Structure formats: C-alpha cells, structure tokens
PDB file of C-alpha atoms and ligand atoms in Angstrom:
ATOM      1  CA  MET A   1     -96.016-272.901 -15.716  1.00  0.00           C
ATOM      2  CA  ILE A   2     -98.003-273.674 -12.559  1.00  0.00           C
ATOM      3  CA  THR A   3    -100.547-271.250 -11.079  1.00  0.00           C
ATOM      4  CA  ASP A   4    -102.206-273.339  -8.381  1.00  0.00           C
ATOM      5  CA  PRO A   5    -100.384-273.410  -4.991  1.00  0.00           C
ATOM      6  CA  VAL A   6    -101.610-276.930  -4.184  1.00  0.00           C
ATOM      7  CA  ALA A   7    -100.472-278.294  -7.568  1.00  0.00           C
ATOM      8  CA  MET A   8     -97.123-276.562  -7.075  1.00  0.00           C
ATOM      9  CA  GLN A   9     -96.629-278.021  -3.605  1.00  0.00           C
ATOM     10  CA  GLN A  10     -97.586-281.529  -4.805  1.00  0.00           C
ATOM     11  CA  ARG A  11     -95.112-281.309  -7.680  1.00  0.00           C
ATOM     12  CA  ILE A  12     -92.337-280.301  -5.264  1.00  0.00           C
ATOM     13  CA  LEU A  13     -93.187-283.004  -2.740  1.00  0.00           C
ATOM     14  CA  ALA A  14     -92.992-285.617  -5.534  1.00  0.00           C
ATOM     15  CA  LEU A  15     -89.604-284.278  -6.634  1.00  0.00           C
ATOM     16  CA  LYS A  16     -88.334-284.326  -3.041  1.00  0.00           C
ATOM     17  CA  LYS A  17     -89.509-287.906  -2.618  1.00  0.00           C
ATOM     18  CA  ASN A  18     -87.201-288.732  -5.507  1.00  0.00           C
ATOM     19  CA  GLY A  19     -84.317-287.130  -3.627  1.00  0.00           C
ATOM     20  CA  LYS A  20     -84.135-283.898  -5.638  1.00  0.00           C
ATOM     21  CA  SER A  21     -82.822-280.738  -4.006  1.00  0.00           C
ATOM     22  CA  ILE A  22     -84.997-277.677  -4.577  1.00  0.00           C
ATOM     23  CA  GLY A  23     -83.969-274.051  -5.028  1.00  0.00           C
ATOM     24  CA  VAL A  24     -86.348-271.115  -5.364  1.00  0.00           C
ATOM     25  CA  VAL A  25     -85.882-267.624  -6.779  1.00  0.00           C
ATOM     26  CA  PRO A  26     -88.814-265.399  -5.778  1.00  0.00           C
ATOM     27  CA  THR A  27     -89.397-262.504  -8.212  1.00  0.00           C
ATOM     28  CA  MET A  28     -92.049-260.010  -9.239  1.00  0.00           C
ATOM     29  CA  GLY A  29     -91.315-260.581 -12.928  1.00  0.00           C
ATOM     30  CA  ALA A  30     -90.062-257.950 -15.405  1.00  0.00           C
ATOM     31  CA  LEU A  31     -86.970-260.116 -15.358  1.00  0.00           C
ATOM     32  CA  HIS A  32     -83.532-258.704 -16.168  1.00  0.00           C
ATOM     33  CA  GLU A  33     -79.937-259.854 -15.928  1.00  0.00           C
ATOM     34  CA  GLY A  34     -80.001-259.444 -12.112  1.00  0.00           C
ATOM     35  CA  HIS A  35     -82.755-262.056 -11.910  1.00  0.00           C
ATOM     36  CA  SER A  36     -81.078-264.277 -14.534  1.00  0.00           C
ATOM     37  CA  THR A  37     -77.893-264.347 -12.474  1.00  0.00           C
ATOM     38  CA  LEU A  38     -79.838-265.540  -9.407  1.00  0.00           C
ATOM     39  CA  ILE A  39     -81.598-268.175 -11.524  1.00  0.00           C
ATOM     40  CA  ARG A  40     -78.303-269.416 -12.983  1.00  0.00           C
ATOM     41  CA  GLN A  41     -76.801-269.716  -9.497  1.00  0.00           C
ATOM     42  CA  CYS A  42     -79.885-271.547  -8.211  1.00  0.00           C
ATOM     43  CA  SER A  43     -79.891-273.884 -11.193  1.00  0.00           C
ATOM     44  CA  SER A  44     -76.195-274.709 -10.759  1.00  0.00           C
ATOM     45  CA  GLU A  45     -76.550-275.434  -7.024  1.00  0.00           C
ATOM     46  CA  CYS A  46     -79.889-277.296  -6.906  1.00  0.00           C
ATOM     47  CA  ASP A  47     -81.396-280.207  -8.855  1.00  0.00           C
ATOM     48  CA  VAL A  48     -84.612-278.276  -9.476  1.00  0.00           C
ATOM     49  CA  CYS A  49     -84.802-274.482  -9.813  1.00  0.00           C
ATOM     50  CA  VAL A  50     -88.228-272.931  -9.225  1.00  0.00           C
ATOM     51  CA  VAL A  51     -88.785-269.303 -10.242  1.00  0.00           C
ATOM     52  CA  THR A  52     -91.819-267.617  -8.763  1.00  0.00           C
ATOM     53  CA  ILE A  53     -93.351-264.655 -10.580  1.00  0.00           C
ATOM     54  CA  PHE A  54     -95.893-262.784  -8.483  1.00  0.00           C
ATOM     55  CA  VAL A  55     -96.440-259.035  -8.188  1.00  0.00           C
ATOM     56  CA  ASN A  56     -97.354-259.057  -4.518  1.00  0.00           C
ATOM     57  CA  PRO A  57    -100.084-256.467  -3.832  1.00  0.00           C
ATOM     58  CA  THR A  58     -99.536-256.449  -0.063  1.00  0.00           C
ATOM     59  CA  GLN A  59     -96.025-255.002  -0.266  1.00  0.00           C
ATOM     60  CA  PHE A  60     -97.104-251.893  -2.197  1.00  0.00           C
ATOM     61  CA  GLY A  61     -98.352-248.791  -0.383  1.00  0.00           C
ATOM     62  CA  PRO A  62    -101.531-247.038  -1.606  1.00  0.00           C
ATOM     63  CA  GLN A  63     -99.498-244.357  -3.449  1.00  0.00           C
ATOM     64  CA  GLU A  64     -97.021-246.836  -4.909  1.00  0.00           C
ATOM     65  CA  ASP A  65     -96.680-248.377  -8.366  1.00  0.00           C
ATOM     66  CA  PHE A  66     -98.585-251.683  -8.003  1.00  0.00           C
ATOM     67  CA  SER A  67    -100.880-251.083 -10.991  1.00  0.00           C
ATOM     68  CA  ASN A  68     -98.094-249.676 -13.219  1.00  0.00           C
ATOM     69  CA  TYR A  69     -95.513-252.286 -12.253  1.00  0.00           C
ATOM     70  CA  PRO A  70     -94.161-253.756 -15.529  1.00  0.00           C
ATOM     71  CA  ARG A  71     -95.688-257.155 -16.385  1.00  0.00           C
ATOM     72  CA  ASP A  72     -94.694-259.355 -19.335  1.00  0.00           C
ATOM     73  CA  LEU A  73     -95.215-262.995 -18.439  1.00  0.00           C
ATOM     74  CA  GLU A  74     -94.324-264.488 -21.811  1.00  0.00           C
ATOM     75  CA  ASN A  75     -90.982-262.712 -21.990  1.00  0.00           C
ATOM     76  CA  ASP A  76     -90.295-263.514 -18.320  1.00  0.00           C
ATOM     77  CA  ALA A  77     -90.910-267.224 -18.907  1.00  0.00           C
ATOM     78  CA  GLU A  78     -88.480-267.183 -21.814  1.00  0.00           C
ATOM     79  CA  ILE A  79     -85.787-265.438 -19.729  1.00  0.00           C
ATOM     80  CA  ALA A  80     -86.310-267.695 -16.710  1.00  0.00           C
ATOM     81  CA  ILE A  81     -86.126-270.905 -18.753  1.00  0.00           C
ATOM     82  CA  GLY A  82     -83.120-269.568 -20.685  1.00  0.00           C
ATOM     83  CA  ALA A  83     -81.319-269.007 -17.370  1.00  0.00           C
ATOM     84  CA  GLY A  84     -82.066-272.547 -16.146  1.00  0.00           C
ATOM     85  CA  ALA A  85     -85.476-272.468 -14.424  1.00  0.00           C
ATOM     86  CA  ASP A  86     -87.137-275.885 -14.356  1.00  0.00           C
ATOM     87  CA  VAL A  87     -90.522-274.780 -13.020  1.00  0.00           C
ATOM     88  CA  ILE A  88     -92.258-271.381 -13.072  1.00  0.00           C
ATOM     89  CA  PHE A  89     -94.852-270.657 -10.410  1.00  0.00           C
ATOM     90  CA  ASN A  90     -97.143-267.793 -11.384  1.00  0.00           C
ATOM     91  CA  PRO A  91    -100.148-267.627  -9.051  1.00  0.00           C
ATOM     92  CA  GLY A  92    -102.821-264.946  -9.143  1.00  0.00           C
ATOM     93  CA  PRO A  93    -103.503-262.651  -6.143  1.00  0.00           C
ATOM     94  CA  GLU A  94    -106.685-264.583  -5.293  1.00  0.00           C
ATOM     95  CA  GLN A  95    -104.654-267.798  -5.029  1.00  0.00           C
ATOM     96  CA  ILE A  96    -102.125-266.294  -2.646  1.00  0.00           C
ATOM     97  CA  TYR A  97    -104.658-264.214  -0.707  1.00  0.00           C
ATOM     98  CA  PRO A  98    -108.024-266.050  -0.766  1.00  0.00           C
ATOM     99  CA  GLU A  99    -110.889-264.364   1.078  1.00  0.00           C
ATOM    100  CA  SER A 100    -110.242-266.523   4.120  1.00  0.00           C
ATOM    101  CA  PHE A 101    -106.611-265.335   4.425  1.00  0.00           C
ATOM    102  CA  GLN A 102    -105.827-263.737   7.818  1.00  0.00           C
ATOM    103  CA  THR A 103    -102.330-264.611   9.093  1.00  0.00           C
ATOM    104  CA  TRP A 104     -99.424-262.193   8.642  1.00  0.00           C
ATOM    105  CA  VAL A 105     -95.708-262.212   9.406  1.00  0.00           C
ATOM    106  CA  VAL A 106     -94.769-258.954  11.127  1.00  0.00           C
ATOM    107  CA  PRO A 107     -90.993-258.444  11.068  1.00  0.00           C
ATOM    108  CA  GLY A 108     -89.385-256.656  14.015  1.00  0.00           C
ATOM    109  CA  GLU A 109     -86.818-253.872  14.344  1.00  0.00           C
ATOM    110  CA  LEU A 110     -85.053-254.678  11.073  1.00  0.00           C
ATOM    111  CA  SER A 111     -88.172-253.564   9.231  1.00  0.00           C
ATOM    112  CA  GLU A 112     -88.233-250.175  10.953  1.00  0.00           C
ATOM    113  CA  ALA A 113     -84.844-249.082   9.547  1.00  0.00           C
ATOM    114  CA  LEU A 114     -83.979-247.653   6.102  1.00  0.00           C
ATOM    115  CA  CYS A 115     -86.872-248.208   3.634  1.00  0.00           C
ATOM    116  CA  GLY A 116     -89.215-249.193   6.484  1.00  0.00           C
ATOM    117  CA  LYS A 117     -89.512-245.537   7.537  1.00  0.00           C
ATOM    118  CA  SER A 118     -91.115-244.400   4.289  1.00  0.00           C
ATOM    119  CA  ARG A 119     -92.804-247.690   3.353  1.00  0.00           C
ATOM    120  CA  PRO A 120     -94.889-248.704   6.377  1.00  0.00           C
ATOM    121  CA  GLY A 121     -96.213-252.249   6.014  1.00  0.00           C
ATOM    122  CA  HIS A 122     -93.936-253.001   3.048  1.00  0.00           C
ATOM    123  CA  PHE A 123     -91.809-255.602   4.809  1.00  0.00           C
ATOM    124  CA  LYS A 124     -94.857-257.172   6.458  1.00  0.00           C
ATOM    125  CA  GLY A 125     -96.144-257.793   2.923  1.00  0.00           C
ATOM    126  CA  VAL A 126     -92.744-259.077   1.788  1.00  0.00           C
ATOM    127  CA  ALA A 127     -92.214-261.411   4.763  1.00  0.00           C
ATOM    128  CA  THR A 128     -95.754-262.773   4.478  1.00  0.00           C
ATOM    129  CA  VAL A 129     -95.560-263.542   0.765  1.00  0.00           C
ATOM    130  CA  VAL A 130     -92.072-265.019   1.127  1.00  0.00           C
ATOM    131  CA  ILE A 131     -93.077-267.381   3.936  1.00  0.00           C
ATOM    132  CA  LYS A 132     -96.031-268.473   1.788  1.00  0.00           C
ATOM    133  CA  LEU A 133     -93.794-269.022  -1.252  1.00  0.00           C
ATOM    134  CA  LEU A 134     -91.353-270.989   0.931  1.00  0.00           C
ATOM    135  CA  GLY A 135     -94.249-273.082   2.278  1.00  0.00           C
ATOM    136  CA  ILE A 136     -95.515-273.772  -1.225  1.00  0.00           C
ATOM    137  CA  THR A 137     -92.141-274.544  -2.822  1.00  0.00           C
ATOM    138  CA  GLN A 138     -90.476-276.244   0.201  1.00  0.00           C
ATOM    139  CA  PRO A 139     -86.948-275.315  -0.974  1.00  0.00           C
ATOM    140  CA  ASP A 140     -83.574-276.347   0.425  1.00  0.00           C
ATOM    141  CA  LYS A 141     -82.203-272.984  -0.713  1.00  0.00           C
ATOM    142  CA  ALA A 142     -83.838-269.639  -1.499  1.00  0.00           C
ATOM    143  CA  TYR A 143     -82.017-266.947  -3.473  1.00  0.00           C
ATOM    144  CA  PHE A 144     -82.252-263.193  -2.864  1.00  0.00           C
ATOM    145  CA  GLY A 145     -80.344-260.225  -4.285  1.00  0.00           C
ATOM    146  CA  LEU A 146     -78.207-258.061  -2.017  1.00  0.00           C
ATOM    147  CA  LYS A 147     -79.438-255.026  -3.969  1.00  0.00           C
ATOM    148  CA  ASP A 148     -82.465-255.306  -1.678  1.00  0.00           C
ATOM    149  CA  TYR A 149     -80.202-255.744   1.318  1.00  0.00           C
ATOM    150  CA  GLN A 150     -82.791-254.935   3.990  1.00  0.00           C
ATOM    151  CA  GLN A 151     -85.182-257.447   2.449  1.00  0.00           C
ATOM    152  CA  PHE A 152     -82.415-260.080   2.495  1.00  0.00           C
ATOM    153  CA  ARG A 153     -81.697-259.405   6.187  1.00  0.00           C
ATOM    154  CA  ILE A 154     -85.384-259.538   7.143  1.00  0.00           C
ATOM    155  CA  ILE A 155     -85.949-262.835   5.292  1.00  0.00           C
ATOM    156  CA  HIS A 156     -82.788-264.282   6.821  1.00  0.00           C
ATOM    157  CA  GLN A 157     -83.974-263.255  10.282  1.00  0.00           C
ATOM    158  CA  MET A 158     -87.460-264.668   9.654  1.00  0.00           C
ATOM    159  CA  VAL A 159     -86.061-268.042   8.601  1.00  0.00           C
ATOM    160  CA  ASP A 160     -83.855-268.095  11.736  1.00  0.00           C
ATOM    161  CA  ASP A 161     -86.680-266.961  14.020  1.00  0.00           C
ATOM    162  CA  PHE A 162     -89.100-269.574  12.666  1.00  0.00           C
ATOM    163  CA  ASN A 163     -86.498-272.390  12.523  1.00  0.00           C
ATOM    164  CA  LEU A 164     -87.181-273.017   8.851  1.00  0.00           C
ATOM    165  CA  PRO A 165     -84.736-275.580   7.400  1.00  0.00           C
ATOM    166  CA  ILE A 166     -83.913-273.359   4.419  1.00  0.00           C
ATOM    167  CA  GLN A 167     -80.601-271.790   3.440  1.00  0.00           C
ATOM    168  CA  ILE A 168     -81.013-268.154   2.423  1.00  0.00           C
ATOM    169  CA  VAL A 169     -78.457-267.234  -0.223  1.00  0.00           C
ATOM    170  CA  GLY A 170     -77.603-263.561  -0.849  1.00  0.00           C
ATOM    171  CA  ALA A 171     -76.265-262.791  -4.333  1.00  0.00           C
ATOM    172  CA  PRO A 172     -74.200-259.722  -5.296  1.00  0.00           C
ATOM    173  CA  THR A 173     -75.872-256.833  -7.119  1.00  0.00           C
ATOM    174  CA  VAL A 174     -75.738-257.058 -10.902  1.00  0.00           C
ATOM    175  CA  ARG A 175     -75.082-253.692 -12.551  1.00  0.00           C
ATOM    176  CA  GLU A 176     -75.311-251.999 -15.925  1.00  0.00           C
ATOM    177  CA  ALA A 177     -71.992-251.104 -17.595  1.00  0.00           C
ATOM    178  CA  ASP A 178     -72.064-247.611 -15.992  1.00  0.00           C
ATOM    179  CA  GLY A 179     -72.680-249.017 -12.501  1.00  0.00           C
ATOM    180  CA  LEU A 180     -76.450-248.503 -12.151  1.00  0.00           C
ATOM    181  CA  ALA A 181     -77.942-251.436 -10.233  1.00  0.00           C
ATOM    182  CA  MET A 182     -80.298-253.347 -12.507  1.00  0.00           C
ATOM    183  CA  SER A 183     -83.914-252.936 -11.444  1.00  0.00           C
ATOM    184  CA  SER A 184     -87.305-253.452 -13.024  1.00  0.00           C
ATOM    185  CA  ARG A 185     -88.022-249.843 -12.005  1.00  0.00           C
ATOM    186  CA  ASN A 186     -85.216-248.484 -14.219  1.00  0.00           C
ATOM    187  CA  ALA A 187     -87.774-248.854 -17.035  1.00  0.00           C
ATOM    188  CA  TYR A 188     -89.584-245.794 -15.593  1.00  0.00           C
ATOM    189  CA  LEU A 189     -86.606-243.513 -16.388  1.00  0.00           C
ATOM    190  CA  ASN A 190     -86.331-241.343 -19.496  1.00  0.00           C
ATOM    191  CA  GLU A 191     -82.930-240.843 -21.125  1.00  0.00           C
ATOM    192  CA  GLU A 192     -81.918-237.878 -18.997  1.00  0.00           C
ATOM    193  CA  GLU A 193     -83.102-239.528 -15.760  1.00  0.00           C
ATOM    194  CA  ARG A 194     -81.319-242.742 -16.709  1.00  0.00           C
ATOM    195  CA  GLU A 195     -78.036-240.805 -17.005  1.00  0.00           C
ATOM    196  CA  ALA A 196     -78.674-239.090 -13.676  1.00  0.00           C
ATOM    197  CA  ALA A 197     -79.364-242.433 -11.967  1.00  0.00           C
ATOM    198  CA  VAL A 198     -75.715-243.409 -12.175  1.00  0.00           C
ATOM    199  CA  ILE A 199     -75.148-241.060  -9.211  1.00  0.00           C
ATOM    200  CA  LEU A 200     -76.374-243.717  -6.763  1.00  0.00           C
ATOM    201  CA  ASN A 201     -73.540-246.115  -7.520  1.00  0.00           C
ATOM    202  CA  ARG A 202     -71.011-243.341  -8.126  1.00  0.00           C
ATOM    203  CA  SER A 203     -71.669-241.801  -4.710  1.00  0.00           C
ATOM    204  CA  LEU A 204     -71.315-245.214  -3.031  1.00  0.00           C
ATOM    205  CA  LYS A 205     -67.992-245.684  -4.803  1.00  0.00           C
ATOM    206  CA  PHE A 206     -66.828-242.386  -3.275  1.00  0.00           C
ATOM    207  CA  ALA A 207     -67.629-243.878   0.128  1.00  0.00           C
ATOM    208  CA  ALA A 208     -65.613-246.996  -0.757  1.00  0.00           C
ATOM    209  CA  SER A 209     -62.624-244.872  -1.817  1.00  0.00           C
ATOM    210  CA  SER A 210     -62.792-242.890   1.441  1.00  0.00           C
ATOM    211  CA  TRP A 211     -62.997-246.102   3.429  1.00  0.00           C
ATOM    212  CA  ASP A 212     -59.852-247.313   1.654  1.00  0.00           C
ATOM    213  CA  LEU A 213     -58.187-244.001   2.614  1.00  0.00           C
ATOM    214  CA  GLN A 214     -59.087-244.761   6.269  1.00  0.00           C
ATOM    215  CA  ILE A 215     -61.912-242.186   6.413  1.00  0.00           C
ATOM    216  CA  ARG A 216     -64.338-244.456   8.251  1.00  0.00           C
ATOM    217  CA  ASP A 217     -66.352-242.151  10.445  1.00  0.00           C
ATOM    218  CA  ALA A 218     -70.059-242.759   9.745  1.00  0.00           C
ATOM    219  CA  ASP A 219     -70.962-239.035   9.620  1.00  0.00           C
ATOM    220  CA  SER A 220     -68.153-238.265   7.180  1.00  0.00           C
ATOM    221  CA  LEU A 221     -69.152-241.156   4.926  1.00  0.00           C
ATOM    222  CA  ARG A 222     -72.804-240.119   4.989  1.00  0.00           C
ATOM    223  CA  SER A 223     -72.036-236.450   4.203  1.00  0.00           C
ATOM    224  CA  LEU A 224     -69.783-237.401   1.359  1.00  0.00           C
ATOM    225  CA  VAL A 225     -72.437-239.584  -0.279  1.00  0.00           C
ATOM    226  CA  GLU A 226     -75.174-237.009   0.367  1.00  0.00           C
ATOM    227  CA  ASP A 227     -73.103-234.186  -1.142  1.00  0.00           C
ATOM    228  CA  ALA A 228     -72.359-236.222  -4.253  1.00  0.00           C
ATOM    229  CA  ILE A 229     -76.036-237.027  -4.798  1.00  0.00           C
ATOM    230  CA  ARG A 230     -77.109-233.408  -4.121  1.00  0.00           C
ATOM    231  CA  HIS A 231     -74.956-232.291  -7.052  1.00  0.00           C
ATOM    232  CA  GLU A 232     -77.232-234.242  -9.378  1.00  0.00           C
ATOM    233  CA  LYS A 233     -80.175-231.916  -9.938  1.00  0.00           C
ATOM    234  CA  LEU A 234     -82.636-234.660 -10.930  1.00  0.00           C
ATOM    235  CA  ALA A 235     -81.953-236.623  -7.756  1.00  0.00           C
ATOM    236  CA  ASP A 236     -84.144-236.217  -4.695  1.00  0.00           C
ATOM    237  CA  ILE A 237     -82.671-237.960  -1.644  1.00  0.00           C
ATOM    238  CA  GLU A 238     -85.004-240.030   0.537  1.00  0.00           C
ATOM    239  CA  TYR A 239     -82.217-241.286   2.746  1.00  0.00           C
ATOM    240  CA  VAL A 240     -78.488-241.850   2.953  1.00  0.00           C
ATOM    241  CA  GLU A 241     -77.597-244.027   5.927  1.00  0.00           C
ATOM    242  CA  VAL A 242     -74.522-245.703   7.337  1.00  0.00           C
ATOM    243  CA  VAL A 243     -75.632-248.674   9.418  1.00  0.00           C
ATOM    244  CA  ASP A 244     -74.440-251.907  10.949  1.00  0.00           C
ATOM    245  CA  PRO A 245     -74.910-254.600   8.257  1.00  0.00           C
ATOM    246  CA  ILE A 246     -76.477-257.054  10.720  1.00  0.00           C
ATOM    247  CA  SER A 247     -78.688-254.903  12.981  1.00  0.00           C
ATOM    248  CA  LEU A 248     -79.257-252.111  10.402  1.00  0.00           C
ATOM    249  CA  LYS A 249     -78.863-249.644  13.298  1.00  0.00           C
ATOM    250  CA  PRO A 250     -77.016-246.377  12.590  1.00  0.00           C
ATOM    251  CA  ILE A 251     -73.307-246.443  13.363  1.00  0.00           C
ATOM    252  CA  ALA A 252     -71.905-243.722  15.618  1.00  0.00           C
ATOM    253  CA  GLY A 253     -68.245-242.947  14.915  1.00  0.00           C
ATOM    254  CA  GLU A 254     -66.029-245.571  13.342  1.00  0.00           C
ATOM    255  CA  SER A 255     -66.571-249.282  12.883  1.00  0.00           C
ATOM    256  CA  ASP A 256     -64.789-252.098  11.098  1.00  0.00           C
ATOM    257  CA  LYS A 257     -67.783-252.840   8.886  1.00  0.00           C
ATOM    258  CA  ALA A 258     -70.575-250.663   7.533  1.00  0.00           C
ATOM    259  CA  LEU A 259     -73.486-250.775   5.120  1.00  0.00           C
ATOM    260  CA  VAL A 260     -73.984-247.536   3.227  1.00  0.00           C
ATOM    261  CA  ALA A 261     -77.521-247.546   1.843  1.00  0.00           C
ATOM    262  CA  VAL A 262     -79.315-244.956  -0.267  1.00  0.00           C
ATOM    263  CA  ALA A 263     -82.846-244.381  -1.534  1.00  0.00           C
ATOM    264  CA  VAL A 264     -83.241-241.669  -4.146  1.00  0.00           C
ATOM    265  CA  ARG A 265     -86.132-240.486  -6.289  1.00  0.00           C
ATOM    266  CA  ILE A 266     -85.268-239.724  -9.884  1.00  0.00           C
ATOM    267  CA  GLY A 267     -88.257-238.674 -11.961  1.00  0.00           C
ATOM    268  CA  PRO A 268     -91.011-241.256 -11.421  1.00  0.00           C
ATOM    269  CA  ALA A 269     -88.672-243.915  -9.996  1.00  0.00           C
ATOM    270  CA  ARG A 270     -87.647-244.597  -6.426  1.00  0.00           C
ATOM    271  CA  LEU A 271     -84.241-246.275  -6.677  1.00  0.00           C
ATOM    272  CA  ILE A 272     -82.163-247.977  -3.977  1.00  0.00           C
ATOM    273  CA  ASP A 273     -78.572-249.129  -3.818  1.00  0.00           C
ATOM    274  CA  ASN A 274     -76.014-250.036  -1.173  1.00  0.00           C
ATOM    275  CA  ILE A 275     -72.443-251.057  -0.556  1.00  0.00           C
ATOM    276  CA  ILE A 276     -70.832-253.029   2.258  1.00  0.00           C
ATOM    277  CA  LEU A 277     -67.527-251.634   3.478  1.00  0.00           C
ATOM    278  CA  GLY A 278     -65.057-253.531   5.608  1.00  0.00           C
ATOM    279  CA  LYS A 279     -64.342-257.075   6.544  1.00  0.00           C
ATOM    280  CA  GLU A 280     -66.451-259.917   5.124  1.00  0.00           C
TER     281      GLU A 280
HETATM  282  P1  AMP B 301     -87.849-258.236  -7.712  1.00  0.00           P
HETATM  283  O1  AMP B 301     -88.438-258.929  -8.896  1.00  0.00           O
HETATM  284  O2  AMP B 301     -87.395-256.843  -7.989  1.00  0.00           O
HETATM  285  O3  AMP B 301     -88.698-258.382  -6.474  1.00  0.00           O
HETATM  286  O4  AMP B 301     -86.509-259.019  -7.384  1.00  0.00           O
HETATM  287  C1  AMP B 301     -86.497-260.412  -7.224  1.00  0.00           C
HETATM  288  C2  AMP B 301     -85.152-260.820  -6.662  1.00  0.00           C
HETATM  289  O5  AMP B 301     -84.119-260.419  -7.549  1.00  0.00           O
HETATM  290  C3  AMP B 301     -84.858-260.136  -5.310  1.00  0.00           C
HETATM  291  O6  AMP B 301     -84.208-261.060  -4.455  1.00  0.00           O
HETATM  292  C4  AMP B 301     -83.952-259.007  -5.712  1.00  0.00           C
HETATM  293  O7  AMP B 301     -83.090-258.603  -4.673  1.00  0.00           O
HETATM  294  C5  AMP B 301     -83.179-259.640  -6.846  1.00  0.00           C
HETATM  295  N1  AMP B 301     -82.602-258.612  -7.711  1.00  0.00           N
HETATM  296  C6  AMP B 301     -83.262-257.574  -8.296  1.00  0.00           C
HETATM  297  N2  AMP B 301     -82.377-256.788  -8.965  1.00  0.00           N
HETATM  298  C7  AMP B 301     -81.156-257.340  -8.771  1.00  0.00           C
HETATM  299  C8  AMP B 301     -79.832-256.976  -9.198  1.00  0.00           C
HETATM  300  N3  AMP B 301     -79.593-255.904  -9.935  1.00  0.00           N
HETATM  301  N4  AMP B 301     -78.810-257.771  -8.807  1.00  0.00           N
HETATM  302  C9  AMP B 301     -79.040-258.871  -8.035  1.00  0.00           C
HETATM  303  N5  AMP B 301     -80.251-259.261  -7.610  1.00  0.00           N
HETATM  304  C10 AMP B 301     -81.300-258.499  -7.978  1.00  0.00           C
END
C-alpha cells in the first residue's frame, strides 16, 4: 500500500521504464463486486493494475455523506488484491490537497446535466481528483463503471480535451441478483428500503421492453419510468431523464439511441441507475 503521491509516481515510472503497461481503477473504497469486476478486467488487460482508494472530499456537497461514507481499508485491500490489484494507492486528503493546492478542472456542459443539477461542484471535484490520480499513476488505461455514466462521459471528455494519452474504459454495471445496481451506498438501506430499491432497475427494464415494442418517444419512455417509480411509496424521484448518450442533452421525440437515467432517494440513500437503449 502506497500513500505518498511522489512515491507512487516513482514506482510507476520505474515499472514503465521496464516496459510494463499500467491500468488504474479509481475508487472511494467500500469495495464490492462492481469494483472487483473492474479490477479483474484491469488486471487481465494490463501488466500492472493499480487500485486507488480515496474518499475525495471535494466531490461531496456540504449536506452530503462525506463523513458517513463507509470506510474499511483492511477489507478493501483484501478484496482489491483478491481481484488482481498489484498496487494500492491510498493517499490522505492532505496529500491530494496540500495547503498550496489551487488548480481545478471545471467540466463543461456535460456536468450541468442529470446529477449536475442537484450536485453543484460535484463533477468539478471528480474531474480534479481524477486528473490528479491519472497524473500520479500515469496509466495506459483507466477503468470506470457505466453505473456512473455521467462521470464516465465527463472523464472521457476531459481526457479528449486535454489530449491525455490514456484509454478510458467503461465497464457494464454489476447488479445484485434482483437487479439492484451494486453501490457502496446500498449499505445505508434497511431491509424494507433495500426491497424498494429494486424499482430503479425494474423501471428501466420497462423502458427497455417498450423500446423493443417500438415505443421510442422520449416523453413516453420518461412517463413510463416515472409512473413505475411513483408506485413505490418509499421512493422519492430526483429525476428521470431520457437523454442523448453522448451530449447528455434531453431528447425530443424519437431517436435511434437513448440513455434513460434515474436518481431516486430511498430512505437515507440517493441511488442512481441508467440503461442505454438502441444501437451500440
Ligand atoms: P466508487 O467507489 O463508488 O467511486 O466507484 C469506483 C468505480 O467503480 C467507478 O468507476 C464506479 O462507476 C464503479 N462502480 C461502482 N459501482 C459499480 C457497479 N455496480 N458496476 C460497475 N462499476 C461500478
């Protein structure tokens, strides 16, 4: 386990000198099977798989769950190594944000859509920590989950915009047996809330079935998903949106490809999920 950014960067530079390819999986810890799947993919595609574990304070709003966010470093290290991690980078906040720190990455329009509306500054924090982690770990490939689709798009755009020679890999969402997307925040749910949470995935599956039946109008898809979630009394909708998967702008009428994305509060947890409909 390495905590010092300079030591981490030196280790990577030495490995690269020896011709090793580097993959990185950035995480906030509280690792689950979703993370393990990313780590396994990284480990199978790169000579060296680095897993970063850092609960990034700058991506949490003042009313959000930064202090309660689940932390269990020992267990995380065991999971990461079991899934194929070669190096774990676990810096402290003062190492990532020393007092002298003053340069931020401010993403553009992509960060104003979907979760950006209710989480101002969130993606600025995400983009800034990710560019730092990419600078420290100098990877050939970086792995992100499509569960956080907007985050994936913003990072992809940042890497394009800044001409970084890094391949951003998006990995499919890993789900529990009943369809709930795995998330560290599922730990906040009690038994009843956990059962209710299945409505996110179920409602998105309704949208997929409608799409297959040629019901592809964005308003119809959105209403259908909204209605399904409204029937779950523990669910409080933050948004249901049907957007273009590249621009994240709302779709008017029909299209040949759509991202249906939802954010829903259930008890103490804010949960997100999405599905892409249409051609690859
Ligand atoms: P987090 O620790 O929640 O910040 O997530 C770290 C990485 O794991 C991000 O790229 C997430 O998108 C990804 N991830 C989290 N949950 C899942 C999941 N259920 N399936 C696939 N990837 C996931």
